[in-house]
CSV table of C-alpha atoms in Angstrom, one decimal:
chain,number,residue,atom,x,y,z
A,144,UNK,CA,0.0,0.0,0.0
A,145,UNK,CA,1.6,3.0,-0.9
A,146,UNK,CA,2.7,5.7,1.7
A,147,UNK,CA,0.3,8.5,2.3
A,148,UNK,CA,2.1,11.6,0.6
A,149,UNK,CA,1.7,15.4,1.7
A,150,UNK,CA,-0.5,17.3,-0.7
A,151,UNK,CA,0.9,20.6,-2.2
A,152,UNK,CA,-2.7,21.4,-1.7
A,153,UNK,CA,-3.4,20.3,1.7
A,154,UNK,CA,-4.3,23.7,3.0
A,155,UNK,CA,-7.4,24.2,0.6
A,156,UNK,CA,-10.4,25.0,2.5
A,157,UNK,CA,-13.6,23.1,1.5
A,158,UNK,CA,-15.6,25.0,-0.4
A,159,UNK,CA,-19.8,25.8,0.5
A,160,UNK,CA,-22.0,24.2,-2.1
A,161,UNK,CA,-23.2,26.5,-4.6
A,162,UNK,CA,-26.6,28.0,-3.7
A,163,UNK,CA,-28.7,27.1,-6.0
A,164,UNK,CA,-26.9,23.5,-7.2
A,165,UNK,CA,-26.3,22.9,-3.3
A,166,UNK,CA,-30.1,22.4,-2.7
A,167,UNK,CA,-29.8,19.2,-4.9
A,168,UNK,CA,-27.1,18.0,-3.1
A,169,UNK,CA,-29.5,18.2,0.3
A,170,UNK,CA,-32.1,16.8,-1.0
A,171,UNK,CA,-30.7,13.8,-3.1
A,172,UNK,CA,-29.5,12.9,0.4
A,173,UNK,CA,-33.0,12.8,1.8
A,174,UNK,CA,-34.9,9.5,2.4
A,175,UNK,CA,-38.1,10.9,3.0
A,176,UNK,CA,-40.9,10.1,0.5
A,177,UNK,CA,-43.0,13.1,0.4
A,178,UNK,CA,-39.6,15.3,-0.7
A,179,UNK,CA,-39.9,18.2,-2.9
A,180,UNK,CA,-37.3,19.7,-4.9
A,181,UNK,CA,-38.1,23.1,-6.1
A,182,UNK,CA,-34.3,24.8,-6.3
A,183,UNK,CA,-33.0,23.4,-10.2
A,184,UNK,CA,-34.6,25.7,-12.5
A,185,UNK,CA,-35.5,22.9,-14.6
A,186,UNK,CA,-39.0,21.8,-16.5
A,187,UNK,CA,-40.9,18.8,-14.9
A,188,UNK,CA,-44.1,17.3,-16.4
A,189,UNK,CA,-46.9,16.8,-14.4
A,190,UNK,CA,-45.3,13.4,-13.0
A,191,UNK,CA,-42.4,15.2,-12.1
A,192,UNK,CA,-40.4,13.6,-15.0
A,193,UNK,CA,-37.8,15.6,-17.1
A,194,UNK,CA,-38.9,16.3,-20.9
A,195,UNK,CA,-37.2,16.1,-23.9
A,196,UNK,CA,-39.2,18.0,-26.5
A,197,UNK,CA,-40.6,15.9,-29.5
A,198,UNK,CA,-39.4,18.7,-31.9
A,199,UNK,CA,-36.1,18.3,-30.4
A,200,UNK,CA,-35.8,14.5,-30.9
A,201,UNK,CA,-37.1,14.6,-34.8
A,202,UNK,CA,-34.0,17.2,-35.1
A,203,UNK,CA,-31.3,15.3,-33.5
A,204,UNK,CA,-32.8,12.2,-35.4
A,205,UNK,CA,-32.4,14.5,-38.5
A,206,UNK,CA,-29.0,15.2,-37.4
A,207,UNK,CA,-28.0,11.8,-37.0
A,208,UNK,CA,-29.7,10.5,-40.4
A,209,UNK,CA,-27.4,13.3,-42.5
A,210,UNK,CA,-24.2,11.1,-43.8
A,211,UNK,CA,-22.9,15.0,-44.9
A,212,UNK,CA,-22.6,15.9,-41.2
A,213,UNK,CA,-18.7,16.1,-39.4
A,214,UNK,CA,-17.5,16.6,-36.0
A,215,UNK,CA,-14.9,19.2,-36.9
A,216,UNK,CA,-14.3,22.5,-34.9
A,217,UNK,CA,-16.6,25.3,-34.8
A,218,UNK,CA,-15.4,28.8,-35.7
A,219,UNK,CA,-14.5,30.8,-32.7
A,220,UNK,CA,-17.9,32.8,-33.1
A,221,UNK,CA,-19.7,29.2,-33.7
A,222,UNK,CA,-22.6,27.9,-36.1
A,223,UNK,CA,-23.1,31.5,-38.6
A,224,UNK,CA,-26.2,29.5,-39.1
A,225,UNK,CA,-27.5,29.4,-35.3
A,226,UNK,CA,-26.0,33.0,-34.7
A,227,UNK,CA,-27.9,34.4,-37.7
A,228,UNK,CA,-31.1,32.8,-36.6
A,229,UNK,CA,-31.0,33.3,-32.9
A,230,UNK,CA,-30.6,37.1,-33.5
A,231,UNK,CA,-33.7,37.3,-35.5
A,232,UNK,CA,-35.2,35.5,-32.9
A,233,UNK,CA,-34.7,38.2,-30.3
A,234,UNK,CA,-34.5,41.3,-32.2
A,235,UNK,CA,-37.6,40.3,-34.9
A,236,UNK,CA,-37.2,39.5,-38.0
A,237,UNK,CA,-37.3,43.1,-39.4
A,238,UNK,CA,-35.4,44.6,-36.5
A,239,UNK,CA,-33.8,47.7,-38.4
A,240,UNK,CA,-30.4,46.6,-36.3
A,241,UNK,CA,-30.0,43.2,-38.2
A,242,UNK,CA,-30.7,44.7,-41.4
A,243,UNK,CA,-28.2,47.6,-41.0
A,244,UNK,CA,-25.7,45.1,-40.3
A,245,UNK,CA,-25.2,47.0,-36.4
A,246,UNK,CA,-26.1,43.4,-34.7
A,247,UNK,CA,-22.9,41.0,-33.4
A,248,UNK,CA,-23.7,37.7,-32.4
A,249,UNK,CA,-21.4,34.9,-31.4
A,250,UNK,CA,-22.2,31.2,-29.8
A,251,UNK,CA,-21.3,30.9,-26.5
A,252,UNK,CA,-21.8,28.0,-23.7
A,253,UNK,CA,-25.3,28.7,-22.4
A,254,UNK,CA,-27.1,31.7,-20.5
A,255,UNK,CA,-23.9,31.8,-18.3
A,256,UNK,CA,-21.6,32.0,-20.9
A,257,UNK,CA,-22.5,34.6,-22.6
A,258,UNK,CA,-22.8,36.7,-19.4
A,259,UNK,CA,-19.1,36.1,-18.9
A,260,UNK,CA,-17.9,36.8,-22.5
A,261,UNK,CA,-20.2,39.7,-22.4
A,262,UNK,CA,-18.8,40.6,-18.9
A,263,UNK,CA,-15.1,40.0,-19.9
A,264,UNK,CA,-15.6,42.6,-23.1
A,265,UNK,CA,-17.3,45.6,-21.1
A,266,UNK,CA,-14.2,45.0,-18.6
A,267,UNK,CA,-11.6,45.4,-21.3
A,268,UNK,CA,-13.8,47.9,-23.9
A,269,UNK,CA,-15.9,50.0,-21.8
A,270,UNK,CA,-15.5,52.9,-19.9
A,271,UNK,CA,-17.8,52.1,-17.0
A,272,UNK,CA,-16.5,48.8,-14.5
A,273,UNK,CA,-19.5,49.0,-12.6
A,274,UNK,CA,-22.4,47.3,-13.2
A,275,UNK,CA,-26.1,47.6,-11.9
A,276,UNK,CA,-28.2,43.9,-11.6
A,277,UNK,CA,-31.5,43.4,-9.8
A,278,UNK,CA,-32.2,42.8,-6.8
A,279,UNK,CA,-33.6,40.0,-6.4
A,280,UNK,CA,-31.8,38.2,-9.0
A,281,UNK,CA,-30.2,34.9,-10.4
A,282,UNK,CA,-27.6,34.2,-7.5
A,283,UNK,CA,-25.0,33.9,-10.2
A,284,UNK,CA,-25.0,36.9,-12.0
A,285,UNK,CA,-23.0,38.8,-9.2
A,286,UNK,CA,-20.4,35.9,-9.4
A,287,UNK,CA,-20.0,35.9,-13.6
A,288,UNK,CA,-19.5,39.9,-13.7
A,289,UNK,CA,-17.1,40.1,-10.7
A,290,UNK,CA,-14.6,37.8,-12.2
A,291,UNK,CA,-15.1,38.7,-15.3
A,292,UNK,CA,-13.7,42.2,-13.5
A,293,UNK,CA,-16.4,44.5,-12.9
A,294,UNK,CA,-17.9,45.4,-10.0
A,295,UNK,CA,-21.7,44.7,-9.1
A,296,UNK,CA,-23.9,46.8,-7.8
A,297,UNK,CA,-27.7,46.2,-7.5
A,298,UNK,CA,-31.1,48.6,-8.2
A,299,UNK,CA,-34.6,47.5,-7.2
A,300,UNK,CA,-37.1,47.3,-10.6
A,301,UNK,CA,-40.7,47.6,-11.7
A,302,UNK,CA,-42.7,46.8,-14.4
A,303,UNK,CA,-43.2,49.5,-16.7
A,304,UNK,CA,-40.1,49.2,-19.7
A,305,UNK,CA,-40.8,52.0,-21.6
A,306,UNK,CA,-39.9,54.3,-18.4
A,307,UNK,CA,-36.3,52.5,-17.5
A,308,UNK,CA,-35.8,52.6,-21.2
A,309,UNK,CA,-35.9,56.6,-21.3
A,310,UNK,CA,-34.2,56.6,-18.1
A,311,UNK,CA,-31.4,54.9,-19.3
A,312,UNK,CA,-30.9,56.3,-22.4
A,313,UNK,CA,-31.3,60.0,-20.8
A,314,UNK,CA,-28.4,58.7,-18.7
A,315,UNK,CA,-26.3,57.5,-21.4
A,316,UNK,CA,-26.6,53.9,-19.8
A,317,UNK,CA,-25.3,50.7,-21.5
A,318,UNK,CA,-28.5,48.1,-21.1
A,319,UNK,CA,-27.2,44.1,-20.5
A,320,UNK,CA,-30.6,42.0,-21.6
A,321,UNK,CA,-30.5,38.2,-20.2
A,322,UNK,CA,-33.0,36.8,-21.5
A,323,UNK,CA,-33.1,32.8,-20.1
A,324,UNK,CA,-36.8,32.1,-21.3
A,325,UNK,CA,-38.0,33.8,-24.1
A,326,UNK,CA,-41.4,32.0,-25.1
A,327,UNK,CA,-41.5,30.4,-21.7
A,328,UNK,CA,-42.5,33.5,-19.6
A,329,UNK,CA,-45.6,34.4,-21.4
A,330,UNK,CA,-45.9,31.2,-23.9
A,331,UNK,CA,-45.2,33.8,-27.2
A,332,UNK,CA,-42.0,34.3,-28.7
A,333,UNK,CA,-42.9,38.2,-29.3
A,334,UNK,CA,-44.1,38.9,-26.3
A,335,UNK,CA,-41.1,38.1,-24.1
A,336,UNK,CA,-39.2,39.5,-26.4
A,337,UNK,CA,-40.8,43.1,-26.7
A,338,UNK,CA,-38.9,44.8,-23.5
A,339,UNK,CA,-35.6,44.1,-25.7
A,340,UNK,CA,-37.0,45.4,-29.0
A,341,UNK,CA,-37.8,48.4,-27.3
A,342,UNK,CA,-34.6,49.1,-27.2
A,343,UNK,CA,-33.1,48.4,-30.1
A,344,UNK,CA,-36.1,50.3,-31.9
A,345,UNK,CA,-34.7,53.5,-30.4
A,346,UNK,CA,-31.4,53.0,-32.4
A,347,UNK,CA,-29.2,52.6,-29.1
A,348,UNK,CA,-26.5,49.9,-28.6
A,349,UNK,CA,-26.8,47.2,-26.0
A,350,UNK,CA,-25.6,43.6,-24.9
A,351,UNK,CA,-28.4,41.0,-25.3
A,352,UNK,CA,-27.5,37.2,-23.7
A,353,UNK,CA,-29.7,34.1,-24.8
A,354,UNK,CA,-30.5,30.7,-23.6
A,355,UNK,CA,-32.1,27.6,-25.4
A,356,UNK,CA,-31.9,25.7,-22.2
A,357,UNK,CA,-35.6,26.5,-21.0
A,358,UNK,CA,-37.1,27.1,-24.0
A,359,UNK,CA,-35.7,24.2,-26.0
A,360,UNK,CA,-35.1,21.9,-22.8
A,361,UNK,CA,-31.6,21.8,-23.9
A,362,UNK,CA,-29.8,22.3,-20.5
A,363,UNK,CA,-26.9,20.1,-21.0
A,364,UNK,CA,-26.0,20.8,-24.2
A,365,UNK,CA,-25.2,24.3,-22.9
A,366,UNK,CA,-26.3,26.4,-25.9
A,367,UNK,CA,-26.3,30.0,-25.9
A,368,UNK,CA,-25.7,33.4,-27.8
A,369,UNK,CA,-24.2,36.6,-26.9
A,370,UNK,CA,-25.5,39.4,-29.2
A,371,UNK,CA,-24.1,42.9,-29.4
A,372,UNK,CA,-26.2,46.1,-31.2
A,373,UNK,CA,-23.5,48.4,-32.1
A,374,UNK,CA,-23.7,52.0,-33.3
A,375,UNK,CA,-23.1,50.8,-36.7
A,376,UNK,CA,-22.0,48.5,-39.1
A,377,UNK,CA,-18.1,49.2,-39.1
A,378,UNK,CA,-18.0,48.9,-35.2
A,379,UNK,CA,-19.7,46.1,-35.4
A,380,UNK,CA,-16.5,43.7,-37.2
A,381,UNK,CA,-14.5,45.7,-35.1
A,382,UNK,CA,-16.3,44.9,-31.9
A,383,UNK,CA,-16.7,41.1,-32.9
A,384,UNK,CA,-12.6,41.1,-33.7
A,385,UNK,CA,-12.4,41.8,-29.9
A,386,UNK,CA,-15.1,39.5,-28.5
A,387,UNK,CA,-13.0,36.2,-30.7
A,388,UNK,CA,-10.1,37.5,-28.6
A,389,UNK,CA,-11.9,37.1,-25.6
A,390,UNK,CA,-13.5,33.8,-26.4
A,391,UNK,CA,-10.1,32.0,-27.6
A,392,UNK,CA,-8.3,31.6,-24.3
A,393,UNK,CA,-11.3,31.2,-22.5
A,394,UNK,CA,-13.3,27.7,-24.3
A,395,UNK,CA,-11.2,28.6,-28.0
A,396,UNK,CA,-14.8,27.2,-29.8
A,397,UNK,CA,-18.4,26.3,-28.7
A,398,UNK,CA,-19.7,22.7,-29.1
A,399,UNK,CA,-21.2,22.1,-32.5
A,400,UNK,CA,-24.6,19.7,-31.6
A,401,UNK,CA,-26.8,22.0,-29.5
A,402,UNK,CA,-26.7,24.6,-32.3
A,403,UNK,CA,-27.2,22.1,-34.7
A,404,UNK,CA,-30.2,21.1,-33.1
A,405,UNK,CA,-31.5,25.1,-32.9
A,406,UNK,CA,-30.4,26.0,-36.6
A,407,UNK,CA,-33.0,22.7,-37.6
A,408,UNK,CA,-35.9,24.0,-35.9
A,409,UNK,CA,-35.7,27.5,-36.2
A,410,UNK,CA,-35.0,27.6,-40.1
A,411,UNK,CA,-38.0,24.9,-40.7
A,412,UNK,CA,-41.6,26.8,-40.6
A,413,UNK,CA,-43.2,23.6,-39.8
A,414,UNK,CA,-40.7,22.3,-36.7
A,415,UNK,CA,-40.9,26.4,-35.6
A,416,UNK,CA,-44.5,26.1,-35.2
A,417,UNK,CA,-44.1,22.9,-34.2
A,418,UNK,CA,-41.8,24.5,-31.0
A,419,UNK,CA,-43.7,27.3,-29.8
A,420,UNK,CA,-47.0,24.8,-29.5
A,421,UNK,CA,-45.1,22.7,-27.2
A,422,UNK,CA,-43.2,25.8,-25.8
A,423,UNK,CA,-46.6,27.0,-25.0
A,424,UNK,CA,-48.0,23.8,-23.4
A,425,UNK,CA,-45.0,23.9,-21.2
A,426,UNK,CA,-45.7,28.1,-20.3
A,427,UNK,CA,-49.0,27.8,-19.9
A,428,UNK,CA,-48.7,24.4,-17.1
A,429,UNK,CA,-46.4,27.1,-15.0
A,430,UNK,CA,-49.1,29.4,-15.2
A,431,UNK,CA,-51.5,27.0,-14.0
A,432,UNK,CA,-49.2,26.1,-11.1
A,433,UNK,CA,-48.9,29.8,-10.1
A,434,UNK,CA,-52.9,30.0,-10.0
A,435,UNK,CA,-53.2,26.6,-8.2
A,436,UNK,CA,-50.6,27.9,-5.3
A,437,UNK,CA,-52.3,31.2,-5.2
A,438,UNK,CA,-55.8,29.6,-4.7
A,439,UNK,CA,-54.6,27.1,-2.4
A,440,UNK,CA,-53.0,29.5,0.2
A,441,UNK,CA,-55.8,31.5,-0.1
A,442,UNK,CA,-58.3,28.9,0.8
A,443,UNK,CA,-56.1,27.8,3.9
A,444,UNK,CA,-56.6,31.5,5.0
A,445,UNK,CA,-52.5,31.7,5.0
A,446,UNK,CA,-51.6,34.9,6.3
A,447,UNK,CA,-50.5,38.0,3.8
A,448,UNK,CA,-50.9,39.1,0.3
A,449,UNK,CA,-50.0,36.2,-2.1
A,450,UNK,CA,-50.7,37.7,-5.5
A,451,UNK,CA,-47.1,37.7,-6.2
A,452,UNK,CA,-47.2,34.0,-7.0
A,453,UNK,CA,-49.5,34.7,-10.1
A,454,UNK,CA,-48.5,38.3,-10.9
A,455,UNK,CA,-44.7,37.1,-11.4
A,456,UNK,CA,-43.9,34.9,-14.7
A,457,UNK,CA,-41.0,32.2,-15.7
A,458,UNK,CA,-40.2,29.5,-14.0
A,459,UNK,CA,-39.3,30.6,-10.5
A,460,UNK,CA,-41.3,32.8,-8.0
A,461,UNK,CA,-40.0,34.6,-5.1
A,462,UNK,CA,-42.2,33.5,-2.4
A,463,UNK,CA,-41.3,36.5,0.1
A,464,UNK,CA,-40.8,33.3,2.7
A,465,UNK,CA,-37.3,33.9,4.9
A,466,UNK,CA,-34.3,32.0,5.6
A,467,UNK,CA,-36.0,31.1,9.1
A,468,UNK,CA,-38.8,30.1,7.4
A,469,UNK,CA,-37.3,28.1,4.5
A,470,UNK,CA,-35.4,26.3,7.1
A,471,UNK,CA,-37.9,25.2,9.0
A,472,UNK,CA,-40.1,23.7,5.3
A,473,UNK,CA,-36.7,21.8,4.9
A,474,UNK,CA,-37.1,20.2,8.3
A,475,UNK,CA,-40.2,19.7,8.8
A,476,UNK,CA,-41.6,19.2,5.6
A,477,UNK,CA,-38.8,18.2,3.4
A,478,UNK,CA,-39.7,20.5,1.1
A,479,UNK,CA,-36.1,22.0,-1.0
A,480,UNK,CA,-35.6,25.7,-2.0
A,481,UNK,CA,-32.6,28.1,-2.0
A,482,UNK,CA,-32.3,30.6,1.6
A,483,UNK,CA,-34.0,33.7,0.1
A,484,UNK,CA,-37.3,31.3,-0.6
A,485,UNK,CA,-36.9,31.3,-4.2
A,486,UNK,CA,-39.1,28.4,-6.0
A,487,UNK,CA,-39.1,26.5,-9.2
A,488,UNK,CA,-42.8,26.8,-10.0
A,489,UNK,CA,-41.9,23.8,-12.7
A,490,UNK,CA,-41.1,21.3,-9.7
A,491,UNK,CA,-44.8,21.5,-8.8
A,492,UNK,CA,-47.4,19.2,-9.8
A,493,UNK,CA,-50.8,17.7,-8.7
A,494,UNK,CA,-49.4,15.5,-6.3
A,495,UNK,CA,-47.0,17.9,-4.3
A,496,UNK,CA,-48.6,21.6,-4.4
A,497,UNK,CA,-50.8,20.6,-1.4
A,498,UNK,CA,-48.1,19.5,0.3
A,499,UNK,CA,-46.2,22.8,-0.5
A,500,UNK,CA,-49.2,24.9,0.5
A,501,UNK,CA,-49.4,23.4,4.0
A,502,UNK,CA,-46.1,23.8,4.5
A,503,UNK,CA,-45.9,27.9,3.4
A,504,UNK,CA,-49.1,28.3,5.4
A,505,UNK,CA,-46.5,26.7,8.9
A,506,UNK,CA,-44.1,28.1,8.0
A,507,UNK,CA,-45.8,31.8,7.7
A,508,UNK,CA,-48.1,30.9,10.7
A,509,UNK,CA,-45.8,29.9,12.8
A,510,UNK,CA,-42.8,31.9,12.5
A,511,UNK,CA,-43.3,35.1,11.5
């Protein structure tokens, strides 16, 4: 047996779990029956089983049935194809940016990969380090900007776009648009989508990050696009020479199937339409989840004003619950969520919301 040797590394301290991922960890552990996992941001059908979206499957079967197909390197920018159609996804198909040539898009790995390229260019090409996020917010997005060297700083928000879009512009301000589940909010495409073209219609620039990972169920295959809207068309090349020379040392080229897979459906009428039925079937089952929640707290005669649940959209909803409180739905009910009572509404189901509405109406009775 060979001798134990000292580690170089031996005075590493262990690191917390990650926030969000942690709550996994906790509740994979977990031998109870009735557990509830509402902390992955990922879609569940109604029995609570992960889904793979027909359209998706005919694609890849597509893929896989094309003898002309290779498994060589992307371009540092990835697919042109995927780039091009995720863009006109966004930005509309006659967005006056894409046809004046002012629009920069390059493949990146996911949601959070295009935050970071995005991130890394504003630290080496823009004037201003400091950057303003939400509060509340994805737990992550304070992480991805700060080591990507800017400094984060959070503002509270509203609803009405049209006044933080004059605000901002009267201010000179650079917007960042991360935009995780367009389609999946609202169920239509356009309408998630409009807060963004607002912006671009009033001829300003802005950074624009995409996901297919809700909307397309494609969470492993980490695909994503960072866009850029640039004054105009000559900035543009320029500002997508930089953005390769921040993607080379970082991944050098994205994967090559996940685009693939996005390219097929979005340049095919029928597998578009196709998507945004079963896009919609999957939009409008959170929306039932949020009504169901709301009307079952309400029945129970749980203390406070829950309207929240149904007047927030997406798939997670900030309960208002605390730390205390989440704690003690853990504990005593088994029931999973990140500290600051944030809850994937698509972890719900038939079978566990009553569960979950006992245990908020506890939790908010008991401690308060």
């Amino acid at each position: 047996m060979a001798s134990q040797v000292a580690s170089v590394f031996a005075g590493i301290a262990q690191a917390p779990e990650d926030p969000i991922l942690g709550v996994t960890v906790a509740f994979n552990k977990d031998p109870s029956p009735v557990k509830v996992n509402l902390g992955v941001g990922a879609y569940r059908t109604e029995e609570g089983k992960p889904l793979v979206l027909n359209v998706v499957r005919c694609a890849e079967q597509m893929l896989i049935n094309d003898p002309s197909r290779y498994k060589e390197y992307l371009p540092i920018t990835g697919l042109a194809e995927f780039n091009k159609l995720s863009a006109k996804l966004i930005f509309g198909a006659d967005s006056p940016a894409i046809q004046e040539n002012r629009v920069v898009t390059v493949q990146c790995l996911s949601g959070t990969g295009s935050l970071r390229v995005g991130g890394e260019f504003l630290a080496k090409h823009y004037h201003e380090h400091t950057i303003y996020i939400p509060t509340p917010t994805w737990g992550n997005h304070p992480k991805i900007f700060t080591l990507a060297g800017l400094t984060a700083r959070t503002y509270r928000y509203y609803d009405p776009w049209e006044k933080i879009r004059q605000l901002m512009r009267s201010k000179s301000l650079l917007p960042f648009f991360d935009s995780a589940y367009q389609g999946f909010a609202s169920g239509s495409l356009d309408k998630d989508a409009q807060p963004v073209r607002m912006f671009v219609a009033d001829g300003g620039e802005l950074l624009m990050a995409q996901s297919y990972a809700k909307n397309m169920g494609l969470y492993g295959e980490r695909v994503g696009a960072l866009s850029i809207v640039c004054g105009s068309a000559d900035v543009a090349v320029r500002v997508e020479s930089q953005l390769k020379l921040v993607i080379r040392p970082m991944y050098s080229s994205p994967p090559l199937h996940g685009p693939s897979v996005v390219a097929t459906i979005l340049r095919d009428s029928e597998m578009f339409n196709e998507w945004t039925v079963e896009l919609k079937a999957m939009a409008d089952r959170i929306i039932s989840m949020r009504q169901q929640l709301f009307d079952a707290l309400k029945s129970r005669g749980t203390p406070g004003d829950w309207s929240h649940i149904i007047k927030q959209i997406g798939m997670f909803t900030f309960t208002g619950l605390n730390s205390e409180q989440v704690a003690f739905m853990r504990q005593e009910y088994h029931i999973y969520m990140t500290s600051d009572g944030r809850i994937s509404m698509a972890g719900l189901n038939m079978k566990n919301l009553p569960h979950l509405a006992d245990a908020i109406h506890a939790a908010v009775t008991k401690l308060k």
